[in-house]
């Protein structure tokens, strides 16, 4: 049966360009991580090997199988998120409880949650595509996304909750939500967002956690002595990127003028890895990273356009949205265009849960690519 399953695929459609972009970007990330924290380089290499193995396995499993396990995936996602917050297995770090500790194995369920959301809503919007503009379908989808979103937010993990919301909105848009609904919603959200921002900027606000409020104020008032301690990492990040100039100072350099070498970037191997890349690889290296991220997103979109059915299109669109939004938010943070959020840069930052989850996401896209083309889509988005 396994042989019959494997035989159905069209292996000439394997997206080698996508795989090449991902592997090259990951190798660049490993090199920069090695320069930022040499002790973590070997672990990230192991993560890459594990990720490639997971990607290969997922690429050979028909994604239609996940569409039959949709409620199991949804329930498993909620179980992991509940265990993080309300069980002794939940592990804290840096003021948040976002990890699970299972027999010495530590991972972050919110990273896995992004994959679960892509798969579940690919099934949901694929099944109810004809009713996607009905009130009850939108309400049901809103309730279903709110539960995992709220559990992620309460960890607290505001950055991942923002990406989760953007991921959901992207998928419902790709499911061809009518502009007659989108435009009125935007007409409400924009002023509501302005009011929300005005409220959270009040000194006595109770909406955000204290550290979240400080990050926003440090972004708005980086020279204010009250927020200097919170702002210094982001300000040093901007300085590090600019100091790299065209070609950078070189990986593993021992320059006394290096922002990284002076320990002005705490934990540079994670959220602020692009700062190290900008300083040591210069403008050229930074542009290569940006181009590779863009090419990965575009490849996912192009594969989605050729998918055999709507569910395949939504999986590819969801993966493209995940990588794209997370990369844009991370890059805006390290360049001072957004407040510090704590998001990793896909395939570049250190973090095994994030890396392996992203490889699994690419495996899903590869499986969509090698499926026989049995679906003629009507003209439209994606």
mmCIF file of C-alpha atoms in Angstrom:
data_model
loop_
_atom_site.group_PDB
_atom_site.id
_atom_site.type_symbol
_atom_site.label_atom_id
_atom_site.label_comp_id
_atom_site.label_asym_id
_atom_site.label_seq_id
_atom_site.Cartn_x
_atom_site.Cartn_y
_atom_site.Cartn_z
ATOM 1 C CA UNK A 1 0.000 0.000 0.000
ATOM 2 C CA UNK A 2 2.886 2.337 0.814
ATOM 3 C CA UNK A 3 4.435 1.627 -2.584
ATOM 4 C CA UNK A 4 1.122 2.409 -4.279
ATOM 5 C CA UNK A 5 0.895 5.661 -2.304
ATOM 6 C CA UNK A 6 4.394 6.713 -3.321
ATOM 7 C CA UNK A 7 3.820 5.719 -6.936
ATOM 8 C CA UNK A 8 0.964 8.196 -7.382
ATOM 9 C CA UNK A 9 3.211 11.252 -7.136
ATOM 10 C CA UNK A 10 4.745 13.085 -10.096
ATOM 11 C CA UNK A 11 8.330 13.440 -8.891
ATOM 12 C CA UNK A 12 9.355 15.500 -11.891
ATOM 13 C CA UNK A 13 7.350 18.287 -10.247
ATOM 14 C CA UNK A 14 9.547 18.368 -7.127
ATOM 15 C CA UNK A 15 10.191 22.112 -6.516
ATOM 16 C CA UNK A 16 13.988 21.969 -6.444
ATOM 17 C CA UNK A 17 14.260 25.762 -6.595
ATOM 18 C CA UNK A 18 12.249 26.075 -3.397
ATOM 19 C CA UNK A 19 14.380 23.448 -1.667
ATOM 20 C CA UNK A 20 17.573 25.155 -2.841
ATOM 21 C CA UNK A 21 16.442 28.547 -1.512
ATOM 22 C CA UNK A 22 15.489 27.053 1.865
ATOM 23 C CA UNK A 23 18.731 25.098 2.294
ATOM 24 C CA UNK A 24 20.968 28.013 1.259
ATOM 25 C CA UNK A 25 19.112 30.376 3.616
ATOM 26 C CA UNK A 26 19.386 27.866 6.459
ATOM 27 C CA UNK A 27 23.131 27.423 5.831
ATOM 28 C CA UNK A 28 23.615 31.184 5.962
ATOM 29 C CA UNK A 29 21.674 31.197 9.230
ATOM 30 C CA UNK A 30 23.897 28.460 10.678
ATOM 31 C CA UNK A 31 27.024 30.405 9.725
ATOM 32 C CA UNK A 32 25.737 33.608 11.331
ATOM 33 C CA UNK A 33 24.535 31.749 14.461
ATOM 34 C CA UNK A 34 28.002 30.211 14.755
ATOM 35 C CA UNK A 35 29.456 33.690 14.740
ATOM 36 C CA UNK A 36 26.906 35.001 17.243
ATOM 37 C CA UNK A 37 27.063 32.000 19.644
ATOM 38 C CA UNK A 38 29.601 29.376 18.596
ATOM 39 C CA UNK A 39 28.284 26.884 21.150
ATOM 40 C CA UNK A 40 24.888 26.745 19.399
ATOM 41 C CA UNK A 41 26.119 26.119 15.855
ATOM 42 C CA UNK A 42 26.233 22.327 16.203
ATOM 43 C CA UNK A 43 22.730 22.249 17.699
ATOM 44 C CA UNK A 44 21.363 24.266 14.779
ATOM 45 C CA UNK A 45 23.055 21.890 12.321
ATOM 46 C CA UNK A 46 21.326 19.003 14.077
ATOM 47 C CA UNK A 47 18.074 20.945 13.817
ATOM 48 C CA UNK A 48 18.596 21.333 10.076
ATOM 49 C CA UNK A 49 19.192 17.586 9.667
ATOM 50 C CA UNK A 50 16.100 16.789 11.734
ATOM 51 C CA UNK A 51 14.103 19.366 9.778
ATOM 52 C CA UNK A 52 15.170 17.944 6.411
ATOM 53 C CA UNK A 53 14.205 14.433 7.564
ATOM 54 C CA UNK A 54 10.810 15.663 8.791
ATOM 55 C CA UNK A 55 10.285 17.565 5.532
ATOM 56 C CA UNK A 56 11.002 14.434 3.477
ATOM 57 C CA UNK A 57 8.526 12.347 5.477
ATOM 58 C CA UNK A 58 5.785 14.988 5.285
ATOM 59 C CA UNK A 59 6.419 15.532 1.562
ATOM 60 C CA UNK A 60 5.606 11.857 0.926
ATOM 61 C CA UNK A 61 2.332 11.872 2.881
ATOM 62 C CA UNK A 62 -0.690 12.903 0.836
ATOM 63 C CA UNK A 63 -1.981 16.137 2.341
ATOM 64 C CA UNK A 64 -5.512 14.847 1.774
ATOM 65 C CA UNK A 65 -4.896 12.591 4.776
ATOM 66 C CA UNK A 66 -4.639 15.623 7.044
ATOM 67 C CA UNK A 67 -7.947 16.853 5.670
ATOM 68 C CA UNK A 68 -9.559 13.718 7.137
ATOM 69 C CA UNK A 69 -7.882 14.273 10.516
ATOM 70 C CA UNK A 70 -8.907 17.915 10.840
ATOM 71 C CA UNK A 71 -10.617 17.704 14.230
ATOM 72 C CA UNK A 72 -7.842 15.554 15.673
ATOM 73 C CA UNK A 73 -5.329 18.199 14.546
ATOM 74 C CA UNK A 74 -7.455 20.974 16.051
ATOM 75 C CA UNK A 75 -7.932 19.137 19.354
ATOM 76 C CA UNK A 76 -4.240 18.227 19.538
ATOM 77 C CA UNK A 77 -3.325 21.871 19.015
ATOM 78 C CA UNK A 78 -5.598 23.020 21.850
ATOM 79 C CA UNK A 79 -4.287 20.255 24.118
ATOM 80 C CA UNK A 80 -0.681 21.352 23.671
ATOM 81 C CA UNK A 81 -1.562 25.012 24.259
ATOM 82 C CA UNK A 82 -3.571 24.148 27.387
ATOM 83 C CA UNK A 83 -0.717 22.014 28.746
ATOM 84 C CA UNK A 84 1.650 24.967 28.379
ATOM 85 C CA UNK A 85 -0.503 27.251 30.495
ATOM 86 C CA UNK A 86 -2.277 24.965 32.922
ATOM 87 C CA UNK A 87 -0.076 21.912 33.571
ATOM 88 C CA UNK A 88 3.163 21.231 35.455
ATOM 89 C CA UNK A 89 4.749 20.467 32.082
ATOM 90 C CA UNK A 90 4.636 24.139 31.146
ATOM 91 C CA UNK A 91 8.060 25.767 31.317
ATOM 92 C CA UNK A 92 8.758 29.467 31.784
ATOM 93 C CA UNK A 93 11.501 31.629 30.385
ATOM 94 C CA UNK A 94 12.116 35.368 29.969
ATOM 95 C CA UNK A 95 8.865 36.252 31.729
ATOM 96 C CA UNK A 96 6.577 34.016 29.666
ATOM 97 C CA UNK A 97 5.325 30.440 29.832
ATOM 98 C CA UNK A 98 5.602 29.229 26.225
ATOM 99 C CA UNK A 99 7.382 25.866 26.399
ATOM 100 C CA UNK A 100 6.600 22.268 27.228
ATOM 101 C CA UNK A 101 9.145 20.101 29.022
ATOM 102 C CA UNK A 102 8.681 16.412 28.189
ATOM 103 C CA UNK A 103 11.362 14.129 29.576
ATOM 104 C CA UNK A 104 14.211 16.520 28.879
ATOM 105 C CA UNK A 105 12.762 17.497 25.493
ATOM 106 C CA UNK A 106 11.726 21.159 25.400
ATOM 107 C CA UNK A 107 9.683 22.667 22.599
ATOM 108 C CA UNK A 108 7.361 25.582 21.884
ATOM 109 C CA UNK A 109 3.772 24.498 21.016
ATOM 110 C CA UNK A 110 2.862 27.901 19.550
ATOM 111 C CA UNK A 111 5.220 27.152 16.635
ATOM 112 C CA UNK A 112 3.435 23.848 16.021
ATOM 113 C CA UNK A 113 0.123 25.686 16.390
ATOM 114 C CA UNK A 114 0.796 27.691 13.230
ATOM 115 C CA UNK A 115 1.008 24.468 11.205
ATOM 116 C CA UNK A 116 -2.147 23.110 12.818
ATOM 117 C CA UNK A 117 -4.019 26.294 11.968
ATOM 118 C CA UNK A 118 -2.896 26.121 8.321
ATOM 119 C CA UNK A 119 -4.033 22.500 7.981
ATOM 120 C CA UNK A 120 -7.315 22.909 9.846
ATOM 121 C CA UNK A 121 -8.458 26.010 8.006
ATOM 122 C CA UNK A 122 -7.325 24.601 4.661
ATOM 123 C CA UNK A 123 -9.884 21.870 5.363
ATOM 124 C CA UNK A 124 -12.504 24.272 6.777
ATOM 125 C CA UNK A 125 -12.433 26.817 3.960
ATOM 126 C CA UNK A 126 -12.091 24.045 1.383
ATOM 127 C CA UNK A 127 -15.213 22.298 2.704
ATOM 128 C CA UNK A 128 -17.283 25.448 3.165
ATOM 129 C CA UNK A 129 -15.904 27.383 0.216
ATOM 130 C CA UNK A 130 -19.324 27.982 -1.315
ATOM 131 C CA UNK A 131 -20.571 29.401 1.992
ATOM 132 C CA UNK A 132 -17.459 31.363 2.936
ATOM 133 C CA UNK A 133 -19.354 34.664 2.651
ATOM 134 C CA UNK A 134 -22.235 33.594 4.861
ATOM 135 C CA UNK A 135 -22.544 35.023 8.363
ATOM 136 C CA UNK A 136 -22.613 31.623 10.072
ATOM 137 C CA UNK A 137 -19.503 30.353 8.285
ATOM 138 C CA UNK A 138 -17.558 33.486 9.177
ATOM 139 C CA UNK A 139 -18.816 33.299 12.775
ATOM 140 C CA UNK A 140 -17.843 29.628 13.085
ATOM 141 C CA UNK A 141 -14.397 30.328 11.641
ATOM 142 C CA UNK A 142 -13.984 33.274 14.008
ATOM 143 C CA UNK A 143 -14.827 31.157 17.058
ATOM 144 C CA UNK A 144 -12.539 28.333 15.934
ATOM 145 C CA UNK A 145 -9.554 30.634 15.476
ATOM 146 C CA UNK A 146 -10.253 32.659 18.615
ATOM 147 C CA UNK A 147 -9.685 29.727 20.988
ATOM 148 C CA UNK A 148 -6.068 28.890 19.979
ATOM 149 C CA UNK A 149 -5.339 32.580 19.403
ATOM 150 C CA UNK A 150 -6.454 33.441 22.938
ATOM 151 C CA UNK A 151 -4.416 30.605 24.479
ATOM 152 C CA UNK A 152 -1.310 31.854 22.649
ATOM 153 C CA UNK A 153 -1.986 35.434 23.721
ATOM 154 C CA UNK A 154 -2.305 34.422 27.392
ATOM 155 C CA UNK A 155 1.137 32.744 27.544
ATOM 156 C CA UNK A 156 1.774 35.736 26.964
ATOM 157 C CA UNK A 157 2.990 35.682 23.368
ATOM 158 C CA UNK A 158 1.665 38.795 21.658
ATOM 159 C CA UNK A 159 3.970 38.468 18.641
ATOM 160 C CA UNK A 160 2.859 34.924 17.764
ATOM 161 C CA UNK A 161 -0.774 35.853 18.349
ATOM 162 C CA UNK A 162 -0.370 38.676 15.813
ATOM 163 C CA UNK A 163 1.140 36.284 13.254
ATOM 164 C CA UNK A 164 -1.664 33.788 13.967
ATOM 165 C CA UNK A 165 -4.298 36.450 13.309
ATOM 166 C CA UNK A 166 -2.600 37.548 10.077
ATOM 167 C CA UNK A 167 -2.301 33.912 9.005
ATOM 168 C CA UNK A 168 -6.015 33.333 9.535
ATOM 169 C CA UNK A 169 -6.966 36.537 7.692
ATOM 170 C CA UNK A 170 -4.744 35.547 4.773
ATOM 171 C CA UNK A 171 -6.395 32.140 4.481
ATOM 172 C CA UNK A 172 -9.943 33.460 4.601
ATOM 173 C CA UNK A 173 -8.960 36.038 1.977
ATOM 174 C CA UNK A 174 -7.492 33.300 -0.236
ATOM 175 C CA UNK A 175 -10.748 31.373 0.203
ATOM 176 C CA UNK A 176 -12.273 34.271 -1.790
ATOM 177 C CA UNK A 177 -14.020 36.237 0.905
ATOM 178 C CA UNK A 178 -16.110 38.889 -0.817
ATOM 179 C CA UNK A 179 -14.915 42.482 -0.943
ATOM 180 C CA UNK A 180 -18.438 43.426 0.130
ATOM 181 C CA UNK A 181 -17.455 41.982 3.501
ATOM 182 C CA UNK A 182 -13.783 42.977 3.545
ATOM 183 C CA UNK A 183 -14.336 46.709 2.935
ATOM 184 C CA UNK A 184 -16.957 47.278 5.681
ATOM 185 C CA UNK A 185 -14.818 45.271 8.117
ATOM 186 C CA UNK A 186 -11.808 47.458 7.291
ATOM 187 C CA UNK A 187 -13.991 50.540 7.777
ATOM 188 C CA UNK A 188 -14.617 49.342 11.339
ATOM 189 C CA UNK A 189 -11.173 47.909 12.133
ATOM 190 C CA UNK A 190 -9.122 50.964 11.126
ATOM 191 C CA UNK A 191 -10.760 53.457 13.525
ATOM 192 C CA UNK A 192 -11.100 50.738 16.172
ATOM 193 C CA UNK A 193 -7.373 50.084 15.833
ATOM 194 C CA UNK A 194 -6.624 53.774 16.254
ATOM 195 C CA UNK A 195 -8.726 53.855 19.432
ATOM 196 C CA UNK A 196 -7.006 50.712 20.710
ATOM 197 C CA UNK A 197 -3.552 52.229 20.157
ATOM 198 C CA UNK A 198 -4.634 55.411 21.947
ATOM 199 C CA UNK A 199 -5.868 53.336 24.905
ATOM 200 C CA UNK A 200 -2.738 51.191 25.276
ATOM 201 C CA UNK A 201 -0.513 54.281 25.244
ATOM 202 C CA UNK A 202 -2.147 55.552 28.419
ATOM 203 C CA UNK A 203 0.170 55.165 31.461
ATOM 204 C CA UNK A 204 -2.544 53.460 33.534
ATOM 205 C CA UNK A 205 -3.698 51.057 30.786
ATOM 206 C CA UNK A 206 -4.570 47.482 31.790
ATOM 207 C CA UNK A 207 -4.732 45.925 28.314
ATOM 208 C CA UNK A 208 -1.069 45.028 27.826
ATOM 209 C CA UNK A 209 1.445 43.474 30.179
ATOM 210 C CA UNK A 210 3.967 45.869 31.680
ATOM 211 C CA UNK A 211 6.863 44.657 29.529
ATOM 212 C CA UNK A 212 4.732 44.932 26.380
ATOM 213 C CA UNK A 213 3.816 48.534 27.213
ATOM 214 C CA UNK A 214 7.472 49.355 27.895
ATOM 215 C CA UNK A 215 8.520 47.936 24.532
ATOM 216 C CA UNK A 216 6.025 50.151 22.710
ATOM 217 C CA UNK A 217 7.063 53.248 24.636
ATOM 218 C CA UNK A 218 10.741 52.423 24.114
ATOM 219 C CA UNK A 219 10.068 52.253 20.389
ATOM 220 C CA UNK A 220 8.217 55.590 20.404
ATOM 221 C CA UNK A 221 10.599 57.337 22.832
ATOM 222 C CA UNK A 222 13.999 55.597 22.529
ATOM 223 C CA UNK A 223 15.848 58.596 23.978
ATOM 224 C CA UNK A 224 13.632 58.794 27.070
ATOM 225 C CA UNK A 225 15.804 57.727 30.072
ATOM 226 C CA UNK A 226 12.785 55.906 31.540
ATOM 227 C CA UNK A 227 12.773 53.439 28.630
ATOM 228 C CA UNK A 228 16.477 53.474 27.750
ATOM 229 C CA UNK A 229 17.086 49.974 29.126
ATOM 230 C CA UNK A 230 14.282 48.534 26.975
ATOM 231 C CA UNK A 231 15.246 50.507 23.867
ATOM 232 C CA UNK A 232 18.981 49.854 23.841
ATOM 233 C CA UNK A 233 18.843 46.456 22.101
ATOM 234 C CA UNK A 234 16.797 47.785 19.192
ATOM 235 C CA UNK A 235 18.933 50.920 18.912
ATOM 236 C CA UNK A 236 22.114 48.840 18.960
ATOM 237 C CA UNK A 237 20.603 46.587 16.304
ATOM 238 C CA UNK A 238 20.140 49.532 13.966
ATOM 239 C CA UNK A 239 23.707 50.633 14.652
ATOM 240 C CA UNK A 240 25.047 47.117 14.000
ATOM 241 C CA UNK A 241 23.287 46.807 10.642
ATOM 242 C CA UNK A 242 24.507 50.226 9.513
ATOM 243 C CA UNK A 243 28.072 49.574 10.631
ATOM 244 C CA UNK A 244 28.355 46.589 8.279
ATOM 245 C CA UNK A 245 28.352 48.955 5.278
ATOM 246 C CA UNK A 246 28.659 47.190 1.891
ATOM 247 C CA UNK A 247 30.609 43.982 2.578
ATOM 248 C CA UNK A 248 30.463 43.693 6.366
ATOM 249 C CA UNK A 249 33.147 43.062 8.974
ATOM 250 C CA UNK A 250 33.322 39.331 8.290
ATOM 251 C CA UNK A 251 32.000 36.321 10.169
ATOM 252 C CA UNK A 252 33.715 35.472 13.447
ATOM 253 C CA UNK A 253 35.681 38.725 13.371
ATOM 254 C CA UNK A 254 37.442 39.972 16.511
ATOM 255 C CA UNK A 255 36.987 43.671 15.819
ATOM 256 C CA UNK A 256 36.747 45.809 18.952
ATOM 257 C CA UNK A 257 34.333 48.029 17.027
ATOM 258 C CA UNK A 258 31.820 45.218 16.589
ATOM 259 C CA UNK A 259 28.444 45.756 18.284
ATOM 260 C CA UNK A 260 28.077 41.992 18.628
ATOM 261 C CA UNK A 261 31.551 41.491 20.100
ATOM 262 C CA UNK A 262 30.833 44.199 22.645
ATOM 263 C CA UNK A 263 27.806 42.211 23.874
ATOM 264 C CA UNK A 264 25.457 45.063 23.037
ATOM 265 C CA UNK A 265 22.978 42.601 21.512
ATOM 266 C CA UNK A 266 21.691 40.184 24.189
ATOM 267 C CA UNK A 267 20.692 36.799 22.704
ATOM 268 C CA UNK A 268 21.652 37.896 19.154
ATOM 269 C CA UNK A 269 21.236 34.356 17.782
ATOM 270 C CA UNK A 270 17.426 34.513 18.030
ATOM 271 C CA UNK A 271 15.262 37.559 17.283
ATOM 272 C CA UNK A 272 18.156 39.842 16.331
ATOM 273 C CA UNK A 273 20.138 37.467 14.138
ATOM 274 C CA UNK A 274 19.627 39.806 11.167
ATOM 275 C CA UNK A 275 21.555 42.476 13.086
ATOM 276 C CA UNK A 276 24.559 40.149 13.245
ATOM 277 C CA UNK A 277 24.129 39.324 9.552
ATOM 278 C CA UNK A 278 23.987 43.012 8.655
ATOM 279 C CA UNK A 279 27.100 43.797 10.657
ATOM 280 C CA UNK A 280 29.201 40.849 9.530
ATOM 281 C CA UNK A 281 27.911 40.218 5.983
ATOM 282 C CA UNK A 282 27.140 43.836 5.164
ATOM 283 C CA UNK A 283 24.524 45.215 2.807
ATOM 284 C CA UNK A 284 25.248 42.493 0.243
ATOM 285 C CA UNK A 285 24.705 39.664 2.719
ATOM 286 C CA UNK A 286 21.555 41.287 4.104
ATOM 287 C CA UNK A 287 20.098 41.649 0.609
ATOM 288 C CA UNK A 288 20.852 37.989 -0.168
ATOM 289 C CA UNK A 289 18.871 36.958 2.934
ATOM 290 C CA UNK A 290 15.967 39.214 1.956
ATOM 291 C CA UNK A 291 15.930 37.942 -1.635
ATOM 292 C CA UNK A 292 15.974 34.302 -0.508
ATOM 293 C CA UNK A 293 13.033 34.907 1.837
ATOM 294 C CA UNK A 294 11.117 36.627 -0.963
ATOM 295 C CA UNK A 295 11.865 33.810 -3.405
ATOM 296 C CA UNK A 296 10.661 31.188 -0.899
ATOM 297 C CA UNK A 297 7.364 33.040 -0.456
ATOM 298 C CA UNK A 298 6.914 33.457 -4.220
ATOM 299 C CA UNK A 299 7.669 29.771 -4.865
ATOM 300 C CA UNK A 300 5.019 28.751 -2.324
ATOM 301 C CA UNK A 301 2.492 31.027 -4.033
ATOM 302 C CA UNK A 302 3.343 29.707 -7.513
ATOM 303 C CA UNK A 303 3.020 26.102 -6.335
ATOM 304 C CA UNK A 304 -0.327 26.981 -4.788
ATOM 305 C CA UNK A 305 -1.561 28.353 -8.101
ATOM 306 C CA UNK A 306 -0.893 24.953 -9.690
ATOM 307 C CA UNK A 307 -2.431 22.911 -6.841
ATOM 308 C CA UNK A 308 -4.970 20.223 -7.735
ATOM 309 C CA UNK A 309 -7.630 21.588 -5.375
ATOM 310 C CA UNK A 310 -8.551 24.506 -3.156
ATOM 311 C CA UNK A 311 -7.197 22.839 -0.039
ATOM 312 C CA UNK A 312 -3.767 22.539 -1.639
ATOM 313 C CA UNK A 313 -3.925 26.184 -2.644
ATOM 314 C CA UNK A 314 -4.788 27.194 0.901
ATOM 315 C CA UNK A 315 -1.955 25.135 2.389
ATOM 316 C CA UNK A 316 0.592 26.798 0.100
ATOM 317 C CA UNK A 317 -0.942 30.220 0.645
ATOM 318 C CA UNK A 318 -0.891 29.680 4.397
ATOM 319 C CA UNK A 319 2.774 28.675 4.391
ATOM 320 C CA UNK A 320 3.647 31.672 2.211
ATOM 321 C CA UNK A 321 1.746 33.978 4.593
ATOM 322 C CA UNK A 322 3.432 32.431 7.632
ATOM 323 C CA UNK A 323 6.968 32.860 6.303
ATOM 324 C CA UNK A 324 6.240 36.239 4.729
ATOM 325 C CA UNK A 325 4.550 37.911 7.696
ATOM 326 C CA UNK A 326 6.997 36.510 10.239
ATOM 327 C CA UNK A 327 9.966 37.681 8.165
ATOM 328 C CA UNK A 328 8.520 41.169 7.610
ATOM 329 C CA UNK A 329 7.714 41.652 11.299
ATOM 330 C CA UNK A 330 11.168 40.443 12.386
ATOM 331 C CA UNK A 331 12.936 42.681 9.882
ATOM 332 C CA UNK A 332 10.827 45.689 10.878
ATOM 333 C CA UNK A 333 11.748 45.101 14.528
ATOM 334 C CA UNK A 334 15.518 44.871 13.991
ATOM 335 C CA UNK A 335 15.456 48.007 11.822
ATOM 336 C CA UNK A 336 13.323 49.988 14.278
ATOM 337 C CA UNK A 337 10.155 50.156 12.170
ATOM 338 C CA UNK A 338 8.109 48.209 14.754
ATOM 339 C CA UNK A 339 8.334 47.671 18.515
ATOM 340 C CA UNK A 340 10.304 44.656 19.721
ATOM 341 C CA UNK A 341 8.026 41.612 19.378
ATOM 342 C CA UNK A 342 10.219 38.561 19.918
ATOM 343 C CA UNK A 343 9.689 36.815 16.573
ATOM 344 C CA UNK A 344 12.386 34.721 14.915
ATOM 345 C CA UNK A 345 13.554 35.186 11.326
ATOM 346 C CA UNK A 346 12.480 32.069 9.349
ATOM 347 C CA UNK A 347 15.312 29.590 8.638
ATOM 348 C CA UNK A 348 17.907 32.047 9.963
ATOM 349 C CA UNK A 349 17.302 32.511 13.702
ATOM 350 C CA UNK A 350 18.284 29.914 16.273
ATOM 351 C CA UNK A 351 15.385 27.810 17.577
ATOM 352 C CA UNK A 352 14.813 24.117 16.894
ATOM 353 C CA UNK A 353 11.011 24.109 17.254
ATOM 354 C CA UNK A 354 10.699 26.994 14.817
ATOM 355 C CA UNK A 355 13.199 25.506 12.355
ATOM 356 C CA UNK A 356 11.716 22.008 12.288
ATOM 357 C CA UNK A 357 8.165 23.399 12.066
ATOM 358 C CA UNK A 358 9.145 25.518 9.066
ATOM 359 C CA UNK A 359 10.726 22.517 7.352
ATOM 360 C CA UNK A 360 7.501 20.567 7.925
ATOM 361 C CA UNK A 361 5.592 23.469 6.367
ATOM 362 C CA UNK A 362 7.866 23.289 3.316
ATOM 363 C CA UNK A 363 7.247 19.531 3.221
ATOM 364 C CA UNK A 364 3.512 20.228 2.936
ATOM 365 C CA UNK A 365 4.160 22.575 0.020
ATOM 366 C CA UNK A 366 6.351 19.957 -1.686
ATOM 367 C CA UNK A 367 3.562 17.382 -1.346
ATOM 368 C CA UNK A 368 1.101 19.793 -2.931
ATOM 369 C CA UNK A 369 3.580 20.322 -5.779
ATOM 370 C CA UNK A 370 4.015 16.614 -6.642
ATOM 371 C CA UNK A 371 0.320 15.762 -6.621
ATOM 372 C CA UNK A 372 -1.259 14.815 -9.973
ATOM 373 C CA UNK A 373 -3.074 17.802 -11.426
ATOM 374 C CA UNK A 374 -6.740 16.818 -11.244
ATOM 375 C CA UNK A 375 -8.190 20.240 -10.559
ATOM 376 C CA UNK A 376 -8.950 23.026 -12.992
ATOM 377 C CA UNK A 377 -9.296 26.173 -10.996
ATOM 378 C CA UNK A 378 -11.440 29.050 -12.094
ATOM 379 C CA UNK A 379 -9.724 32.395 -12.534
ATOM 380 C CA UNK A 380 -9.213 34.166 -9.268
ATOM 381 C CA UNK A 381 -6.684 34.822 -6.572
ATOM 382 C CA UNK A 382 -3.798 32.419 -6.008
#
